[in-house]
Coordinates of N, CA and C in Angstrom, one line a residue:
M1 N 58.6 61.8 14.2 CA 57.2 62.2 14.2 C 56.9 63.8 14.1
P2 N 56.6 64.3 13.1 CA 56.4 65.6 13.0 C 55.9 66.4 14.3
G3 N 56.6 67.3 14.7 CA 56.1 68.4 15.6 C 56.3 67.8 17.1
A4 N 57.1 66.6 17.1 CA 57.6 66.0 18.5 C 58.7 66.8 18.9
G5 N 59.7 67.4 18.3 CA 60.7 68.5 18.9 C 60.6 69.2 20.2
P6 N 59.7 69.8 20.1 CA 59.4 70.4 21.2 C 59.1 69.9 22.6
L7 N 58.8 68.4 22.4 CA 58.4 67.7 23.7 C 60.0 67.2 24.2
W8 N 61.0 67.5 23.7 CA 62.1 67.2 24.3 C 63.1 68.2 24.7
R9 N 62.6 69.5 24.5 CA 63.4 70.5 24.9 C 62.8 71.1 26.3
E10 N 63.9 71.4 27.1 CA 63.6 72.1 28.3 C 62.9 73.5 28.1
P11 N 61.8 73.7 28.9 CA 61.4 75.0 29.1 C 62.1 76.2 29.3
A12 N 61.9 77.4 28.6 CA 62.5 78.5 28.6 C 63.0 79.0 30.0
G13 N 62.1 78.7 30.8 CA 62.1 79.3 32.5 C 61.2 78.9 33.1
P14 N 61.2 79.2 34.5 CA 60.1 78.4 35.2 C 58.9 79.0 34.9
A15 N 57.5 78.4 35.2 CA 56.0 79.1 35.1 C 56.1 80.2 36.1
A16 N 55.3 81.2 35.5 CA 54.9 82.4 36.7 C 54.1 81.8 37.7
D17 N 53.2 80.6 37.5 CA 52.7 80.3 38.9 C 52.2 78.9 38.4
E18 N 51.6 78.2 39.3 CA 51.0 76.9 39.1 C 50.3 76.9 37.9
L19 N 49.1 77.5 38.1 CA 48.3 77.2 36.7 C 49.0 77.3 35.2
S20 N 49.9 78.2 35.1 CA 50.8 78.4 34.1 C 51.4 77.2 33.7
A21 N 51.8 76.8 35.0 CA 53.0 75.4 34.8 C 51.8 74.1 34.4
L22 N 50.6 74.2 34.7 CA 49.5 73.1 34.4 C 49.2 73.3 32.8
V23 N 48.5 74.4 32.7 CA 47.7 74.4 31.6 C 48.6 75.3 30.2
G24 N 49.4 76.1 30.8 CA 50.4 76.8 30.0 C 49.9 78.4 30.0
P25 N 50.7 79.3 29.9 CA 50.5 80.7 30.3 C 49.6 81.2 29.2
V26 N 49.3 81.1 28.2 CA 48.3 81.7 27.6 C 46.7 81.1 27.7
R27 N 46.8 79.9 28.2 CA 45.5 79.1 28.5 C 45.1 79.7 29.8
A28 N 46.3 79.9 30.7 CA 46.0 80.6 32.3 C 45.4 82.0 32.0
R29 N 46.0 82.6 31.0 CA 45.4 84.1 31.0 C 44.1 84.1 30.5
L30 N 43.6 83.1 29.5 CA 42.6 82.9 28.9 C 41.4 82.6 30.1
L31 N 41.7 81.8 30.9 CA 40.8 81.1 32.1 C 40.4 82.3 33.1
R32 N 41.6 82.9 33.3 CA 41.6 84.1 34.2 C 40.5 85.4 33.8
T33 N 40.6 85.4 32.5 CA 39.7 86.6 31.9 C 38.5 86.3 31.9
R34 N 38.0 84.9 32.0 CA 36.9 84.6 31.7 C 35.7 84.5 33.0
D35 N 36.1 85.4 34.0 CA 35.2 85.6 35.0 C 33.7 86.1 34.6
R36 N 33.6 86.4 33.5 CA 32.2 86.7 32.9 C 32.1 86.2 31.4
P37 N 31.1 85.7 31.1 CA 31.0 85.0 29.5 C 31.7 86.3 28.7
M38 N 32.1 85.9 27.7 CA 32.7 86.7 26.7 C 32.7 86.2 25.3
T39 N 32.8 87.1 24.4 CA 32.7 86.5 22.8 C 34.4 86.2 22.7
M40 N 34.6 85.4 21.5 CA 36.0 85.1 21.4 C 36.8 86.2 20.6
S41 N 36.0 87.4 20.3 CA 37.1 88.4 19.7 C 37.4 89.2 21.3
M42 N 36.5 89.3 22.0 CA 36.9 90.0 23.2 C 38.3 89.6 23.9
P43 N 38.9 88.7 24.3 CA 40.0 88.3 24.9 C 41.3 88.4 23.9
A44 N 40.9 88.3 22.5 CA 42.0 88.3 21.6 C 43.1 89.2 21.5
A45 N 42.7 90.4 21.9 CA 43.8 91.6 22.0 C 44.6 91.6 23.3
G46 N 44.0 90.9 24.3 CA 44.8 90.9 25.5 C 45.9 89.6 25.5
V47 N 45.7 88.8 24.7 CA 46.7 87.5 24.9 C 47.7 87.6 23.5
N48 N 47.6 88.8 22.4 CA 48.2 88.9 21.3 C 48.2 87.5 20.5
L49 N 47.2 87.0 20.2 CA 46.9 85.9 19.3 C 45.9 86.2 18.2
G50 N 46.1 85.7 17.1 CA 45.1 85.8 16.1 C 44.2 85.0 16.2
P51 N 43.1 84.7 15.5 CA 41.8 83.6 15.6 C 42.1 82.5 15.4
S52 N 43.0 82.1 14.9 CA 43.5 80.6 14.8 C 44.2 80.0 16.0
G53 N 45.1 80.8 16.3 CA 45.8 80.6 17.7 C 44.7 80.6 18.9
L54 N 43.9 81.5 18.9 CA 42.8 81.7 20.0 C 42.0 80.2 19.9
T55 N 41.5 80.0 18.6 CA 40.8 78.8 18.6 C 41.4 77.4 19.2
R56 N 42.4 77.5 18.7 CA 43.5 76.2 19.2 C 43.5 76.1 20.7
H57 N 43.8 77.1 21.4 CA 43.6 77.3 23.0 C 42.5 77.1 23.3
R58 N 41.2 77.6 22.9 CA 40.1 77.5 23.3 C 39.2 75.9 23.3
D59 N 40.0 75.6 22.0 CA 39.5 74.1 21.6 C 40.0 72.9 23.0
R60 N 41.2 73.6 23.0 CA 42.0 72.8 24.4 C 41.4 73.0 25.8
L61 N 40.9 74.0 25.9 CA 40.5 74.5 27.3 C 38.8 73.5 27.3
R62 N 38.4 73.7 26.0 CA 36.9 72.9 25.9 C 37.1 71.3 26.2
G63 N 38.1 70.8 25.5 CA 38.5 69.4 25.8 C 38.9 69.2 27.4
A64 N 39.4 70.1 27.9 CA 39.8 69.9 29.3 C 38.3 70.0 30.0
R65 N 37.3 70.6 29.6 CA 36.1 70.8 30.3 C 36.2 72.1 31.3
L66 N 37.0 72.9 30.9 CA 37.5 74.2 31.6 C 36.7 75.5 31.3
I67 N 36.0 75.3 29.9 CA 35.2 76.3 29.3 C 34.1 75.5 28.5
I68 N 33.0 76.3 28.3 CA 31.9 76.0 27.4 C 31.6 76.9 26.3
R69 N 31.2 76.6 25.3 CA 30.8 77.6 24.2 C 29.6 77.4 24.1
E70 N 28.9 78.8 24.0 CA 27.2 79.0 23.8 C 27.2 79.7 22.6
R71 N 26.3 79.3 21.8 CA 25.9 80.3 20.4 C 24.9 81.2 21.0
R72 N 24.9 82.7 20.8 CA 24.1 83.5 21.0 C 23.8 84.2 19.9
G73 N 22.8 83.9 19.1 CA 22.7 84.5 17.7 C 24.1 84.5 16.9
R74 N 24.4 85.2 16.5 CA 25.6 85.2 15.5 C 26.8 85.2 16.1
E75 N 27.0 85.3 17.5 CA 28.2 85.4 18.2 C 28.2 83.9 19.2
A76 N 29.4 83.6 19.1 CA 29.8 82.5 19.9 C 30.5 83.0 21.4
W77 N 29.9 82.4 22.5 CA 30.4 83.3 23.7 C 31.2 82.0 24.5
I78 N 32.0 82.2 25.5 CA 32.7 81.3 26.0 C 32.7 81.5 27.3
I79 N 32.3 80.8 28.3 CA 32.0 80.8 29.4 C 32.8 79.7 30.3
R80 N 33.2 80.2 31.3 CA 34.2 79.5 32.1 C 33.3 78.3 33.2
T81 N 33.7 77.0 33.4 CA 32.8 76.0 34.1 C 33.2 76.1 35.4
P82 N 32.4 75.7 36.4 CA 32.7 75.3 37.6 C 34.0 74.7 38.1
R83 N 34.5 73.7 37.2 CA 35.6 73.1 37.3 C 36.7 73.9 37.1
A84 N 36.6 74.9 36.2 CA 37.8 76.0 36.1 C 37.9 76.7 37.1
D85 N 36.6 77.1 37.6 CA 36.9 78.1 38.9 C 37.3 77.3 40.2
E86 N 36.8 76.0 40.2 CA 37.5 75.2 41.2 C 39.5 75.3 41.1
L87 N 39.6 75.0 39.8 CA 41.2 75.1 39.5 C 41.7 76.4 40.0
L88 N 41.0 77.5 39.5 CA 41.6 78.9 39.7 C 41.8 79.1 41.2
A89 N 40.6 78.7 42.1 CA 40.7 78.7 43.5 C 42.0 78.1 44.0
L90 N 42.6 77.0 43.4 CA 43.6 76.5 44.1 C 44.8 77.1 43.7
S91 N 44.9 78.0 42.8 CA 46.3 78.6 42.2 C 45.9 80.1 42.4
P92 N 47.0 80.8 43.3 CA 47.0 82.1 43.6 C 47.1 83.0 42.3
N93 N 46.2 83.8 42.2 CA 46.4 84.7 40.9 C 48.1 85.8 41.2
P94 N 48.8 85.8 40.0 CA 49.9 86.2 40.0 C 49.7 88.0 39.9

């Protein structure tokens, strides 16, 4: 199956914290930066991702109902959900 190779590899090292272990380090950083609504371009520089990579992570977070996307004029704003706030409250911020 294409793309299945990484499933069998051991992680490079332990996750920095519980949230990173659960959702991955990039998505954990995205959730932590969403304490207020932001456009998609705002966090892109902070996580060193291009638009397609950021969109992929955003879609995964939306699928888990951890963020919602809201259209305001020409911009798409991303807002952390109460479900994400509860998850963040369980995981200490590193």
